Short mmCIF file of C-alpha atoms in Angstrom, two decimals:
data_model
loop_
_atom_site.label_atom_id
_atom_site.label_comp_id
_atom_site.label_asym_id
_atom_site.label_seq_id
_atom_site.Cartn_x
_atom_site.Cartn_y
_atom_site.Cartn_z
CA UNK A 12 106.77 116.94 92.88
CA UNK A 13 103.01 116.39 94.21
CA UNK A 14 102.41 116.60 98.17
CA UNK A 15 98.84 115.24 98.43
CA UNK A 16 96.82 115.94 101.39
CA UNK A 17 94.23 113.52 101.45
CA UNK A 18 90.71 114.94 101.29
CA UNK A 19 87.90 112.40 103.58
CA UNK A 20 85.74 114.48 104.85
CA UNK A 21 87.41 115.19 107.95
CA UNK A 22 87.44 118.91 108.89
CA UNK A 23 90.40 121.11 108.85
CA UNK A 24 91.50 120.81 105.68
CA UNK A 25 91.97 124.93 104.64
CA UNK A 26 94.16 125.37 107.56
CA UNK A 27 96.60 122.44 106.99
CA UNK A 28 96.49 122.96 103.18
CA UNK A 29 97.20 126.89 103.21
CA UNK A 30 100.32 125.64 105.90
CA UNK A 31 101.72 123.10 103.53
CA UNK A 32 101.28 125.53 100.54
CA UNK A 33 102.97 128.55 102.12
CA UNK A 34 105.98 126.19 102.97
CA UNK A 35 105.87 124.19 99.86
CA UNK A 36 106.71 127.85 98.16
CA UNK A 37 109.22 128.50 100.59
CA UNK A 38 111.62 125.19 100.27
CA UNK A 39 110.55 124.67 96.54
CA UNK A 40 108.87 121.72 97.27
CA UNK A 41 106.17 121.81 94.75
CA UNK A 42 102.56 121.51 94.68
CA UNK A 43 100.46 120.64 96.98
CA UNK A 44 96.80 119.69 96.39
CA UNK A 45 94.30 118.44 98.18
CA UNK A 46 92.27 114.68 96.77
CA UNK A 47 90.38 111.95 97.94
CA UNK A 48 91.13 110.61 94.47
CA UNK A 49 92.96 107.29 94.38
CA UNK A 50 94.89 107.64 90.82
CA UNK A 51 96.22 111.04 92.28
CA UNK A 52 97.36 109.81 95.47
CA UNK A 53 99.07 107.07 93.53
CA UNK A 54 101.14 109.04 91.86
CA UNK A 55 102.12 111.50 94.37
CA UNK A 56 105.43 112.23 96.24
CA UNK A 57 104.34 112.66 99.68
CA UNK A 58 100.88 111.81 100.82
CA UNK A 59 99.54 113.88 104.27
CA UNK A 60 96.74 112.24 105.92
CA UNK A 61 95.00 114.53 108.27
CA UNK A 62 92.29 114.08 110.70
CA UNK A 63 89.99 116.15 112.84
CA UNK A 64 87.16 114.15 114.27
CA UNK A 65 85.89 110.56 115.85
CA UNK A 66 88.08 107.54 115.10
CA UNK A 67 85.68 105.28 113.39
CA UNK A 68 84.32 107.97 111.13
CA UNK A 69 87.21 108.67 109.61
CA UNK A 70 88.32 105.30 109.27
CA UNK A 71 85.21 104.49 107.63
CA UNK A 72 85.37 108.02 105.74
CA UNK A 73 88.64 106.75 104.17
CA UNK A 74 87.67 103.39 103.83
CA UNK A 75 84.15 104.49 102.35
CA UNK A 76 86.13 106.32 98.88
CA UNK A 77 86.99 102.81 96.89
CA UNK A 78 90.25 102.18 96.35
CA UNK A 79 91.65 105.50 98.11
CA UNK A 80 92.93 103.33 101.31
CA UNK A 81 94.95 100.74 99.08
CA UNK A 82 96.59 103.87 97.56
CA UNK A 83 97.53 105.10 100.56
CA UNK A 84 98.55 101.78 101.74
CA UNK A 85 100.51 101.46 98.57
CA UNK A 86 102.50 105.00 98.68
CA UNK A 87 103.67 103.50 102.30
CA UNK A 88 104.28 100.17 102.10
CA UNK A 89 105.42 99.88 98.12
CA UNK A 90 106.32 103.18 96.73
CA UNK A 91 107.57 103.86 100.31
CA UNK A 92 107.51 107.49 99.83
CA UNK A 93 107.31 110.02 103.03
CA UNK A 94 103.83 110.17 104.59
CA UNK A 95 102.75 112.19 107.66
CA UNK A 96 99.26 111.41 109.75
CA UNK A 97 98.16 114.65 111.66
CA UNK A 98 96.12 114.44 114.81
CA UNK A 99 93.56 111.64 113.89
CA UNK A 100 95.56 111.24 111.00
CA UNK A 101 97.91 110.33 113.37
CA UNK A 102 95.97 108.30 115.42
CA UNK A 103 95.25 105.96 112.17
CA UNK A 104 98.68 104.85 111.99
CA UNK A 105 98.04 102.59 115.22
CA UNK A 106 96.93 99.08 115.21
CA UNK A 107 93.76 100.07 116.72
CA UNK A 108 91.51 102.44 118.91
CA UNK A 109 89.05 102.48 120.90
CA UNK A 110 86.89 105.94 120.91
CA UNK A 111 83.22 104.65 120.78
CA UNK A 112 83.95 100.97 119.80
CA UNK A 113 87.43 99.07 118.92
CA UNK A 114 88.54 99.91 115.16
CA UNK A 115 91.37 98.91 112.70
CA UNK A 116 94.27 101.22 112.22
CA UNK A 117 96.77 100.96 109.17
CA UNK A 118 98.88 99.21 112.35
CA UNK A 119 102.15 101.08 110.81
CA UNK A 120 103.24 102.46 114.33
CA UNK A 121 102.75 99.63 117.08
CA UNK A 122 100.51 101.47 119.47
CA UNK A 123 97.16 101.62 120.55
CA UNK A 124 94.77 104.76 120.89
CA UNK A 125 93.15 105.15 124.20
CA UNK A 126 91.59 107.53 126.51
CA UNK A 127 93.71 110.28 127.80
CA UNK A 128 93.37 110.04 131.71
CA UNK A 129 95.74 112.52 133.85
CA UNK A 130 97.04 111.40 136.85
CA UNK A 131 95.76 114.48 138.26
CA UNK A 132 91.86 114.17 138.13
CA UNK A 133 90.96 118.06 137.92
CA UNK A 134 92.71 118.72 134.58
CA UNK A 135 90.41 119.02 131.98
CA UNK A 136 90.08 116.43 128.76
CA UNK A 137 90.50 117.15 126.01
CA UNK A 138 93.65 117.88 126.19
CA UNK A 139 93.53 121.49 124.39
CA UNK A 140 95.70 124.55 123.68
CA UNK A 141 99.97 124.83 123.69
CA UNK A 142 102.00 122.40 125.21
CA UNK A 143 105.72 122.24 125.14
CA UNK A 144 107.47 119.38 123.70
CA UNK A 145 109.75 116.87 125.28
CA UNK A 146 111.92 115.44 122.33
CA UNK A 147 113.02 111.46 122.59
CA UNK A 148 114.30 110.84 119.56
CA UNK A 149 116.36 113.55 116.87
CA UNK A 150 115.17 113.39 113.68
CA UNK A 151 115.41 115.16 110.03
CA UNK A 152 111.44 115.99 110.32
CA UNK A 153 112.39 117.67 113.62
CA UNK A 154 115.20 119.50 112.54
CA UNK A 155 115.54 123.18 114.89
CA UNK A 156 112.45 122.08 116.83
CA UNK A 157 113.59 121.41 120.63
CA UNK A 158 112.58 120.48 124.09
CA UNK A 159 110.92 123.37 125.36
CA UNK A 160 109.00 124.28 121.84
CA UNK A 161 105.19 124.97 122.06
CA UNK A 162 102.75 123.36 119.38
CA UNK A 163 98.95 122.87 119.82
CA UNK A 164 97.05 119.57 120.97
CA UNK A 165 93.47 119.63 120.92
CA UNK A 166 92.12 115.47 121.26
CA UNK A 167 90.68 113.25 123.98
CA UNK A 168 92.56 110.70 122.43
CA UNK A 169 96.44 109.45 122.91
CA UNK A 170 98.70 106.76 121.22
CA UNK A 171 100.30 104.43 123.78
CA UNK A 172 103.07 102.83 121.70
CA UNK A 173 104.11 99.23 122.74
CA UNK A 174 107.74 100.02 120.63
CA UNK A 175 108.80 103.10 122.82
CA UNK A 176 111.60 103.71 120.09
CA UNK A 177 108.88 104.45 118.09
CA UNK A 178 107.64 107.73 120.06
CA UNK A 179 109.99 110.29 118.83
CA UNK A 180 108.44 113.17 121.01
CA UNK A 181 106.25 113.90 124.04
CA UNK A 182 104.26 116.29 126.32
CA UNK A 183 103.64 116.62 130.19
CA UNK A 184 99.61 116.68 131.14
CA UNK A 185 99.72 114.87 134.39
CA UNK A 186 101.63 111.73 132.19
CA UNK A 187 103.32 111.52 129.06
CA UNK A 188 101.05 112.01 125.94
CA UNK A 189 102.93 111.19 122.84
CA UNK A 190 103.70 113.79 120.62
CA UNK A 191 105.21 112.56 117.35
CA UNK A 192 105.52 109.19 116.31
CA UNK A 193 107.83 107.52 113.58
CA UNK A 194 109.34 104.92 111.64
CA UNK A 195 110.90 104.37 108.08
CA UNK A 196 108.76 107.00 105.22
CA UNK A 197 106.70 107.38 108.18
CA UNK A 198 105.86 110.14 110.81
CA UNK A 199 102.75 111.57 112.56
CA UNK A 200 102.23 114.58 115.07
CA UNK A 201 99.20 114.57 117.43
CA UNK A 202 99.51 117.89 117.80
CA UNK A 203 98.01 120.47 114.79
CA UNK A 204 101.47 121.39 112.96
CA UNK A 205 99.47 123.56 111.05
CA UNK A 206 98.14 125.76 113.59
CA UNK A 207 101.29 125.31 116.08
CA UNK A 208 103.01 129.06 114.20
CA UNK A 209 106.79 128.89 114.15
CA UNK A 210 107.71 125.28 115.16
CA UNK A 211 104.57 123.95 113.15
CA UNK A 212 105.50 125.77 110.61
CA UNK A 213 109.03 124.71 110.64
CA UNK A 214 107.97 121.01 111.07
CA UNK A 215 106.11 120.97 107.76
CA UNK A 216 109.15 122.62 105.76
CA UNK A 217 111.08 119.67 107.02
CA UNK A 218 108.93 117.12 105.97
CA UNK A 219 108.97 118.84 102.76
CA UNK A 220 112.27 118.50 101.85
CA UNK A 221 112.81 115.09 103.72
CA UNK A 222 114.32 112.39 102.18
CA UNK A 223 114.05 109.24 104.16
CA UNK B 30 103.23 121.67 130.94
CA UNK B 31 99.91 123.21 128.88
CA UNK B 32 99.35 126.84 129.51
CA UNK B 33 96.81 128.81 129.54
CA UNK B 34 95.54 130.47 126.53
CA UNK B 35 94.68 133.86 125.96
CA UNK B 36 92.20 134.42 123.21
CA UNK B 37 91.38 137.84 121.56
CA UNK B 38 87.37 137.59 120.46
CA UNK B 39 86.54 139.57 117.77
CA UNK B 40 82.95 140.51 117.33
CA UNK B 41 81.96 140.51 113.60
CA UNK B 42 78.70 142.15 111.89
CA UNK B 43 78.85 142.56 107.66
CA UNK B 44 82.45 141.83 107.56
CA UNK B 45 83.51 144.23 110.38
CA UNK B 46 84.35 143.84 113.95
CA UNK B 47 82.25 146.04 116.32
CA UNK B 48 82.17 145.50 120.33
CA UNK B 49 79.00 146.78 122.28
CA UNK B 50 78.70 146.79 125.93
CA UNK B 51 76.13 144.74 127.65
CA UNK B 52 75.30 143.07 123.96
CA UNK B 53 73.90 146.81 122.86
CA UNK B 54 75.55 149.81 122.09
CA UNK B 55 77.49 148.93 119.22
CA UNK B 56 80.79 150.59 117.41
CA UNK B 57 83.33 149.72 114.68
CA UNK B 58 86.36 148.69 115.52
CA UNK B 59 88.22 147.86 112.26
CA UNK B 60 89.14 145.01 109.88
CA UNK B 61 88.71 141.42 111.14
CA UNK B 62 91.50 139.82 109.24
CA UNK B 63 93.87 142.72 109.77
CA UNK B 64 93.30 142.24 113.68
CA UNK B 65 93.57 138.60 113.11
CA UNK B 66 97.07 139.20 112.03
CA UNK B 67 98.42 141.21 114.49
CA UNK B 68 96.69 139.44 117.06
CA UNK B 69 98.76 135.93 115.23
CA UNK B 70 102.00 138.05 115.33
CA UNK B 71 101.65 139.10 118.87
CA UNK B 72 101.51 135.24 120.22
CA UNK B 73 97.79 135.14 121.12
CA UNK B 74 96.92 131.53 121.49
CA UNK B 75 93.76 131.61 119.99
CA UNK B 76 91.31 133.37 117.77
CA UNK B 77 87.72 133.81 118.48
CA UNK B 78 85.33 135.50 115.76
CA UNK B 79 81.72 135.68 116.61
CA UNK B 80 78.98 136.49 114.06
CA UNK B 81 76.80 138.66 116.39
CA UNK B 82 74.35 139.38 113.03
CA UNK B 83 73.97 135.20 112.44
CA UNK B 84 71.93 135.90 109.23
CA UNK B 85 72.03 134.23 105.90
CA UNK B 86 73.74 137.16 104.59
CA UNK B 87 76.45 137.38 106.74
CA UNK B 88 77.04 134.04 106.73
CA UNK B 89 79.20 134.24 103.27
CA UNK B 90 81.44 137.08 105.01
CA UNK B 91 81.91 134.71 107.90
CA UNK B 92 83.42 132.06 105.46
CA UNK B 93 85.25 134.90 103.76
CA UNK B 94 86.99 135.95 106.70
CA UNK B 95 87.47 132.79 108.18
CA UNK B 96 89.66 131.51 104.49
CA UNK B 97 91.62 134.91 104.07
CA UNK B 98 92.33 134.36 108.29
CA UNK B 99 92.94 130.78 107.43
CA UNK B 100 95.70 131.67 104.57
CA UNK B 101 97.25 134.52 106.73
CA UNK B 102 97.57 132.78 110.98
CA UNK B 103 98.56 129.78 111.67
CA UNK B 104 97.23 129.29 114.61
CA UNK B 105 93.60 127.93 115.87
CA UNK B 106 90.54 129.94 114.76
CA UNK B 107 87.19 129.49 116.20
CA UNK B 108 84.29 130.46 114.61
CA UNK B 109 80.48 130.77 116.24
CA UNK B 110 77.11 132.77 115.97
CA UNK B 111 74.12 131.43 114.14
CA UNK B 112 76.02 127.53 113.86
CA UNK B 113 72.01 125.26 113.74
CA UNK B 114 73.46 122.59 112.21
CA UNK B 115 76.32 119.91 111.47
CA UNK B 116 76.45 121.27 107.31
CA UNK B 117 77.29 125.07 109.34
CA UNK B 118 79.71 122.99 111.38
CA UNK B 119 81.52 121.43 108.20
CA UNK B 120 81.25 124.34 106.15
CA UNK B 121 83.22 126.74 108.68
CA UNK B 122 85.52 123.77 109.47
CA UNK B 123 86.35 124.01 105.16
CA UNK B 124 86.33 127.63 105.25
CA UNK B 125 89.12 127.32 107.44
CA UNK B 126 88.19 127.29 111.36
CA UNK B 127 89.61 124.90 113.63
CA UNK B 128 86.90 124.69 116.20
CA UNK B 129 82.77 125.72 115.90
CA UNK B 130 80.80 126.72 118.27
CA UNK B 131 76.81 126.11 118.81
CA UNK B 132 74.76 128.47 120.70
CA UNK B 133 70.90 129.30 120.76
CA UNK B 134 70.66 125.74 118.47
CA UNK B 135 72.31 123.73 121.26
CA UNK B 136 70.01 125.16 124.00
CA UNK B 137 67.48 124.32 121.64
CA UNK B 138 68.21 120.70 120.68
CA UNK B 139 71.51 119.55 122.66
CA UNK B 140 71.58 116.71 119.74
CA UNK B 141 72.77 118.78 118.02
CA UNK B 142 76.00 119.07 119.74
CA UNK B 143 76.18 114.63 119.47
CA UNK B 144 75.88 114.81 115.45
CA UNK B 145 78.31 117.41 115.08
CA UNK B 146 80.91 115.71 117.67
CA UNK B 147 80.31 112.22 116.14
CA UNK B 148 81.28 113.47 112.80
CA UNK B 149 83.76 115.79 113.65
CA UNK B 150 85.06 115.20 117.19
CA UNK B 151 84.79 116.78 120.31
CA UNK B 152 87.49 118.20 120.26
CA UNK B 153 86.29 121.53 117.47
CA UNK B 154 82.50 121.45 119.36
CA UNK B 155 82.79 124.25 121.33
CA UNK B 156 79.02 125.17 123.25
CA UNK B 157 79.13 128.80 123.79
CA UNK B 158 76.90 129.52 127.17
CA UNK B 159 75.43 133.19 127.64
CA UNK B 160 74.15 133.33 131.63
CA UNK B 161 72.92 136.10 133.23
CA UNK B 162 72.51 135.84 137.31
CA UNK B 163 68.70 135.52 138.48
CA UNK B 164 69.59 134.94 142.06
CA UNK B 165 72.55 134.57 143.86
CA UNK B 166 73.86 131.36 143.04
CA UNK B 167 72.03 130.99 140.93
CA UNK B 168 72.83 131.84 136.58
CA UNK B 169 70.48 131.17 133.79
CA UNK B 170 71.05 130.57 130.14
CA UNK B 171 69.54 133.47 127.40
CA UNK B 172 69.79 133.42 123.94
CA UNK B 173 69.55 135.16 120.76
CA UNK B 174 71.89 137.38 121.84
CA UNK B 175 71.01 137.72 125.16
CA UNK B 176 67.17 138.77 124.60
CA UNK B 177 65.38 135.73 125.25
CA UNK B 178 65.35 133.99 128.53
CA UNK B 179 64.84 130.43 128.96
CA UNK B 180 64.60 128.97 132.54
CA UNK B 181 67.52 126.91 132.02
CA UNK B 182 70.16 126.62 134.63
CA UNK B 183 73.56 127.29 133.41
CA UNK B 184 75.22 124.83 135.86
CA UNK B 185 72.69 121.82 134.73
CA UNK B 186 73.11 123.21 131.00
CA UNK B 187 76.61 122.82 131.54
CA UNK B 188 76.68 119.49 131.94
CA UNK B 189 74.00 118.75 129.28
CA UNK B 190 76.45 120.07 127.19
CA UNK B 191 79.06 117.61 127.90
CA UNK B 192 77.23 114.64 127.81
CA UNK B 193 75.67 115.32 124.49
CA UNK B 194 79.31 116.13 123.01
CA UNK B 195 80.98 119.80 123.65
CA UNK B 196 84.68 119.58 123.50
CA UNK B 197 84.96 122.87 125.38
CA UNK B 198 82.35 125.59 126.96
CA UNK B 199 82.77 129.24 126.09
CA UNK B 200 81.01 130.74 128.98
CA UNK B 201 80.01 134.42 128.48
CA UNK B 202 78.75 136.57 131.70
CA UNK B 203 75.80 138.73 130.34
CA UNK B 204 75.77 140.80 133.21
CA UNK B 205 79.80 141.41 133.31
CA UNK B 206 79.99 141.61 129.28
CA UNK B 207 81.50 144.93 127.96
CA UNK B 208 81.32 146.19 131.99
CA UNK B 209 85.31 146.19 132.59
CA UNK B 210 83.80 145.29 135.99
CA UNK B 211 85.46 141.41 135.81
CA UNK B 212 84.43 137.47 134.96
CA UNK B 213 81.90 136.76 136.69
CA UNK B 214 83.67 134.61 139.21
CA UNK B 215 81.05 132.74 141.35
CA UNK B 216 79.43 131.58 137.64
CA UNK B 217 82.89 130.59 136.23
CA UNK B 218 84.02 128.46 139.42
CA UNK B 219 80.73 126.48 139.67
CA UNK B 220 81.07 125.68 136.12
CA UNK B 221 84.32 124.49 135.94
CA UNK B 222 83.62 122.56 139.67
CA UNK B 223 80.76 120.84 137.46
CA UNK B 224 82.26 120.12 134.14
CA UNK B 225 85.37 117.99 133.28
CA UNK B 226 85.83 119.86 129.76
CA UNK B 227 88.01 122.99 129.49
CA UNK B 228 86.05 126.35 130.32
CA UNK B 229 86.85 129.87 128.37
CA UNK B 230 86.03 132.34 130.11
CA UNK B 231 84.69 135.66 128.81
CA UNK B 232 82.74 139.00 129.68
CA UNK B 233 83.88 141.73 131.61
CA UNK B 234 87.34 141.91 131.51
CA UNK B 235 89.08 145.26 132.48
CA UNK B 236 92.58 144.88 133.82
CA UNK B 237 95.33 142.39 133.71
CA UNK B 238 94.04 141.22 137.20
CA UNK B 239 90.99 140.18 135.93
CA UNK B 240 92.44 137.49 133.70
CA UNK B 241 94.72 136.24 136.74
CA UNK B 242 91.53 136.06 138.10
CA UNK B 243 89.44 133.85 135.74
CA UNK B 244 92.27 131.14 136.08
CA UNK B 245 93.46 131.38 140.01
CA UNK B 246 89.65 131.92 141.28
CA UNK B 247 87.21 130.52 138.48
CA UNK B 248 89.08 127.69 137.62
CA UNK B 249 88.87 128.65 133.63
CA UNK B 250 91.22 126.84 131.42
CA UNK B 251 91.26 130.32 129.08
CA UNK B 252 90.46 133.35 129.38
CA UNK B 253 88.82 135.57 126.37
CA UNK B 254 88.78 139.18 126.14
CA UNK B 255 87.78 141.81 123.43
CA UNK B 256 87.90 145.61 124.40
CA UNK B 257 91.31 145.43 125.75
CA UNK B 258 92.81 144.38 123.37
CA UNK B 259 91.15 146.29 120.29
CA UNK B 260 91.06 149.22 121.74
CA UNK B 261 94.37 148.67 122.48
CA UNK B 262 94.74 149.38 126.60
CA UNK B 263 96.93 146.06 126.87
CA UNK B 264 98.52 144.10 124.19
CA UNK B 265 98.99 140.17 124.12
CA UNK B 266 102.33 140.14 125.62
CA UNK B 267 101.65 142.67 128.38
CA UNK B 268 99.24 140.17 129.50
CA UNK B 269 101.10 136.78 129.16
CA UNK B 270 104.21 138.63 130.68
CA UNK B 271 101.33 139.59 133.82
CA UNK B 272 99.70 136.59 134.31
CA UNK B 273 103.20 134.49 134.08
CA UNK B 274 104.39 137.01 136.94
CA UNK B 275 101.09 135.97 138.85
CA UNK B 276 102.44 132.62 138.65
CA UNK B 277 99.73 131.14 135.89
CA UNK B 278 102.00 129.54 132.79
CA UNK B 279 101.50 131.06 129.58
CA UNK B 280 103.75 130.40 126.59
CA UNK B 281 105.90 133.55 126.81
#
């Protein structure tokens, strides 16, 4: 059992893969290594795509390694097995967005990334530190995280999902700001699992044992 | 709801952290990553490490310390002092901190600030702002450690900042810092009134009151602290359990 986390020059990388180590060792789950190399993202068992940074840099990041976006594309969609976007990572899974110019997603979750703009004008964007979570939909990948939990958000950016079955999880910041998103092999958190302690924490063992 | 976040700085020179008052006057006070730790198991929100030496030589202990933090706290870890370029920005990002943050190179060149945020977001720019008062109302920025002036409003700066790409402005109140006198509260609430990015505030803090303070009367979306909590006259929860009784939500 391989749990790739995908390597595109795109920031946090130590962080999420000393998380997903410390719980692959806990659950038995395997190794986990991080690659931007399509033949070992091909054969791998769950693929983690995370994200710090613009939109269209990491899109054209990933799409800039040859053949590592058809690999990804081809875990998903063919080999079907479970894949979870992180924060931009996250963001990718849209159809589009639209931070500095309009850009492809993967268009996996039906949803569109947009400006976050609070109702109330005097919060700050981003949209940074712990927020609790509203949960809308159970799921295995949330198993013993609840409504009330605190993770970490830091992004500028939201998905606004046109299929609101789709949103599995949200946050107050003057308006909803969608949390965790889902369908199928597939699930993403906005927020930094990796930095959000217990319930991150507890979030990545679950994906590591999930079976979907 | 998001709270406010309470972020222990730790001051690092050759591996160790040390706190001085007024940016002189330095002492030890103990292991980075072993104050990391128990800062991670006490709930702070946030980690701050600053590199107050910002030389070549220190820079390999400041990636050290960031990947044995990294593989120890789960929580966000940012990392500034002596940050010129994007490569610094990347590097520490690899090492393992979550957000940068640019000082004397951003008041230099505020491009700087773009080509980091372009590759990497807004969101882990942080531009750290050192003002000292020159007049009432009125705050300019000094760098290199406080030593060299440079005739630039911190208000103005402020929103330089912003526009050119800062996710986030660290502002530090030379004339408060290591003073347990206070934030500088006039400074703090005309920067947040100017800025539409989240403001940590830092320098000066003394009591429980004070942190109240930074959020009900300066506006700050965090507060940052360093001898209180080292030297251990409050700990993390006595704080969040004070400033929740204030009425200002923490996670508890």
């Amino acid at each position: 059992m391989t749990t790739v986390l995908i390597d595109y020059d795109s920031g946090n990388l130590h962080s999420a893969q000393k998380a997903f180590e410390r719980m692959a060792a806990e659950v038995g789950a395997g190794d986990v290594i991080i690659t931007g190399d399509p033949d070992v993202v091909a054969k791998a068992s769950r693929v983690v795509l995370p994200g710090d940074g613009a939109y269209p840099h990491c899109r054209d990041e990933l799409h800039g390694i040859s053949g590592l976006a058809d690999a990804i594309i081809e875990s998903v969609e063919v080999r079907a097995v479970p894949f979870m976007g992180i924060c931009v990572g996250m963001q990718l899974l849209a159809q589009k967005g639209y931070e500095y110019q309009e850009t492809e997603g993967f268009g996996w979750i039906d949803g569109e990334v947009q400006k976050i703009t609070p109702a109330d004008p005097s919060l700050p964007v981003p949209h940074m530190g712990w927020n609790d979570l509203v949960i809308d939909t159970a799921h295995p990948v949330l198993d013993g995280i609840k409504t009330g939990d605190h993770v970490y958000f830091v992004h500028s950016w939201q998905m606004v999902l046109n299929d609101p079955t789709q949103r599995l999880a949200h946050c107050d910041y003057a308006g909803d700001v969608t949390a965790i998103v889902g369908r199928d092999n597939i699930i993403g958190a906005q927020f930094h699992p990796e930095k959000s302690q217990d319930a991150g924490l507890r979030m990545i063992a679950n994906f590591l044992q999930w079976a979907p | 709801m998001l709270k406010t976040r309470i972020i222990p700085c730790l001051d690092v020179a050759n591996g160790r952290v040390v706190k001085g008052v007024n940016f002189v006057d330095i002492v030890d006070a103990g292991d980075p990553v072993e104050s990391a730790i128990r800062y991670n198991d006490m709930g702070a929100d946030e980690l701050c490490f600053l590199d107050i030496m910002a030389t070549e030589e220190n820079r390999g202990t400041m990636y050290d310390l960031a990947t044995r933090t990294a593989e120890a706290c789960f929580m966000p870890l940012t990392i500034g002092g002596g940050v010129r370029t994007h490569v610094d920005v990347r590097n520490l990002l690899l090492a393992g901190a979550d957000k940068v943050s640019f000082n004397s190179a951003a008041v230099a060149n505020p491009d700087v600030l773009t080509e980091a945020a372009l590759r990497f977001g807004s969101q882990c720019i942080v531009c750290a702002i050192d003002a000292k008062t020159v007049a009432p109302g009125r705050w300019e920025i000094f760098t290199h450690g406080g030593r060299r002036a440079t005739g630039i409003d911190a208000v103005e700066f402020a929103l330089t900042a912003q526009a050119k790409g800062a996710g986030e402005i660290l502002l530090t109140s030379m004339d408060r810092d290591g003073t347990k006198a206070g934030f500088n509260l006039p400074l703090t609430k005309a920067i947040t009134d100017a800025v539409s990015i989240p403001v940590i505030a830092s320098g000066g803090v003394g009591t429980l009151d004070h942190l109240v303070d930074g959020v009900t009367k300066g506006g700050a979306s965090a507060v940052l602290a360093a001898s209180i909590f080292h030297f251990g006259t409050y700990t993390i929860p006595q704080a969040k359990a004070h400033m929740d009784a204030a009425g200002v939500p923490v996670r508890l």
